[in-house]
């Protein structure tokens, strides 16, 4: 068929087809440049998009787990601070108890020590009662003796023990503000109530410190998992922006030339018609 046919302009048809292909490629490249993604939806690459969506779900779950761990980290920090204050107060109470155990002190001195001891024991109770975070207190004789927190994106749990600090710490020293000399001497013995309260406090400081260290380690590990997942997903769906930018420029030039070629091809039949009319 003649390329100069006035009925069928093959040159224009070829130019239009080429321009359409260029426009389609240009739209795809512009999409990659604007989104930064080689695969932004299932139309780009269904298999890769499905894998990326699964990874995004895993990342969201792990991020959510870290948020829960962050809340538990706050609770453990408050609990540890309360126990630290209890421990400091017990040191002061031990000093007073030692003085109250002295057979040589007068009644006036004993009364003064009683007043100081009452303030210290009241403080200890307040530290325990006030160790709340987001409505939770795991020292104020909690009903549940264990606490669970989501620890990873797979729904795993970290479980640790709560503690009845009113029963095991405060109740042992609650009567210190009324110690007789004999009571004070008994409280100071190896198996005495004051030493029991001190030992229990130190044990729980160690325990809750260990729980907090585990939480910190799990948060750090989860962040590393998220970074690895993000890196893997990037390799799967991210666009090479340097390459795509260069290709965008080339396609824009090709589109301009294709438009010019189509215009020239469309002029040929008009020229032929002019010759026939002439």
CSV table of N, CA and C in Angstrom, one decimal, residues 78-79 82-83 85-86 121-132 137-142 163-171 173 201:
chain,number,residue,atom,x,y,z
A,78,UNK,N,8.7,3.6,86.5
A,78,UNK,CA,8.1,4.1,87.7
A,78,UNK,C,8.2,3.2,88.9
A,79,UNK,N,8.0,1.9,88.6
A,79,UNK,CA,8.1,0.9,89.7
A,79,UNK,C,9.5,0.9,90.3
A,82,UNK,N,10.1,3.9,92.5
A,82,UNK,CA,9.4,3.7,93.8
A,82,UNK,C,10.2,2.9,94.7
A,83,UNK,N,10.7,1.7,94.2
A,83,UNK,CA,11.5,0.8,95.0
A,83,UNK,C,12.8,1.5,95.5
A,85,UNK,N,13.3,4.6,96.1
A,85,UNK,CA,12.9,5.5,97.2
A,85,UNK,C,12.6,4.7,98.5
A,86,UNK,N,12.0,3.6,98.3
A,86,UNK,CA,11.7,2.7,99.5
A,86,UNK,C,13.0,2.3,100.1
A,121,UNK,N,7.9,5.6,107.6
A,121,UNK,CA,7.0,4.5,107.2
A,121,UNK,C,5.8,5.0,106.3
A,122,UNK,N,5.3,6.2,106.7
A,122,UNK,CA,4.3,6.8,105.8
A,122,UNK,C,4.8,7.1,104.4
A,123,UNK,N,6.0,7.5,104.3
A,123,UNK,CA,6.6,7.8,103.0
A,123,UNK,C,6.7,6.5,102.2
A,124,UNK,N,7.2,5.5,102.9
A,124,UNK,CA,7.3,4.2,102.2
A,124,UNK,C,6.0,3.7,101.6
A,125,UNK,N,4.9,3.8,102.4
A,125,UNK,CA,3.6,3.4,102.0
A,125,UNK,C,3.2,4.3,100.8
A,126,UNK,N,3.4,5.6,100.8
A,126,UNK,CA,3.1,6.5,99.7
A,126,UNK,C,3.8,6.1,98.5
A,127,UNK,N,5.1,5.8,98.6
A,127,UNK,CA,5.9,5.4,97.4
A,127,UNK,C,5.3,4.2,96.7
A,128,UNK,N,4.9,3.3,97.5
A,128,UNK,CA,4.3,2.0,96.9
A,128,UNK,C,2.9,2.4,96.3
A,129,UNK,N,2.1,3.1,97.0
A,129,UNK,CA,0.7,3.4,96.5
A,129,UNK,C,0.7,4.3,95.3
A,130,UNK,N,1.8,5.2,95.2
A,130,UNK,CA,1.8,6.1,94.1
A,130,UNK,C,2.6,5.6,92.9
A,131,UNK,N,3.0,4.4,92.9
A,131,UNK,CA,3.8,3.8,91.8
A,131,UNK,C,2.9,3.4,90.6
A,132,UNK,N,2.1,4.3,90.2
A,132,UNK,CA,1.2,4.0,89.1
A,132,UNK,C,1.7,4.6,87.8
A,137,UNK,N,-0.6,-0.3,88.7
A,137,UNK,CA,0.4,-0.3,89.8
A,137,UNK,C,0.7,-1.8,90.1
A,138,UNK,N,1.9,-2.2,89.9
A,138,UNK,CA,2.3,-3.6,90.0
A,138,UNK,C,3.1,-3.8,91.4
A,139,UNK,N,3.0,-2.8,92.3
A,139,UNK,CA,3.5,-3.0,93.6
A,139,UNK,C,2.5,-3.0,94.7
A,140,UNK,N,1.3,-2.3,94.4
A,140,UNK,CA,0.3,-2.1,95.5
A,140,UNK,C,-0.5,-3.4,95.6
A,141,UNK,N,0.1,-4.5,96.1
A,141,UNK,CA,-0.6,-5.8,96.3
A,141,UNK,C,-1.5,-6.1,95.1
A,142,UNK,N,-1.0,-6.2,93.9
A,142,UNK,CA,-1.8,-6.5,92.7
A,142,UNK,C,-2.5,-7.9,92.8
A,163,UNK,N,4.5,-7.7,92.3
A,163,UNK,CA,5.0,-7.9,93.6
A,163,UNK,C,4.1,-7.2,94.6
A,164,UNK,N,3.8,-7.9,95.7
A,164,UNK,CA,2.9,-7.4,96.8
A,164,UNK,C,3.8,-6.6,97.8
A,165,UNK,N,4.1,-5.4,97.5
A,165,UNK,CA,5.0,-4.6,98.3
A,165,UNK,C,4.4,-4.2,99.6
A,166,UNK,N,3.1,-3.9,99.6
A,166,UNK,CA,2.4,-3.6,100.9
A,166,UNK,C,2.6,-4.7,101.9
A,167,UNK,N,2.3,-5.9,101.4
A,167,UNK,CA,2.4,-7.1,102.3
A,167,UNK,C,3.8,-7.4,102.7
A,168,UNK,N,4.7,-7.4,101.7
A,168,UNK,CA,6.0,-8.0,102.0
A,168,UNK,C,7.1,-6.9,102.4
A,169,UNK,N,6.8,-5.7,102.2
A,169,UNK,CA,7.7,-4.6,102.6
A,169,UNK,C,7.1,-3.7,103.7
A,170,UNK,N,6.0,-3.0,103.3
A,170,UNK,CA,5.5,-2.0,104.3
A,170,UNK,C,5.0,-2.7,105.6
A,171,UNK,N,4.3,-3.8,105.5
A,171,UNK,CA,3.7,-4.4,106.7
A,171,UNK,C,4.8,-4.9,107.7
A,173,UNK,N,7.4,-3.2,108.4
A,173,UNK,CA,8.0,-2.0,109.2
A,173,UNK,C,6.9,-1.0,109.6
A,201,UNK,N,13.1,-5.6,99.4
A,201,UNK,CA,13.2,-4.5,98.6
A,201,UNK,C,14.4,-4.6,97.6
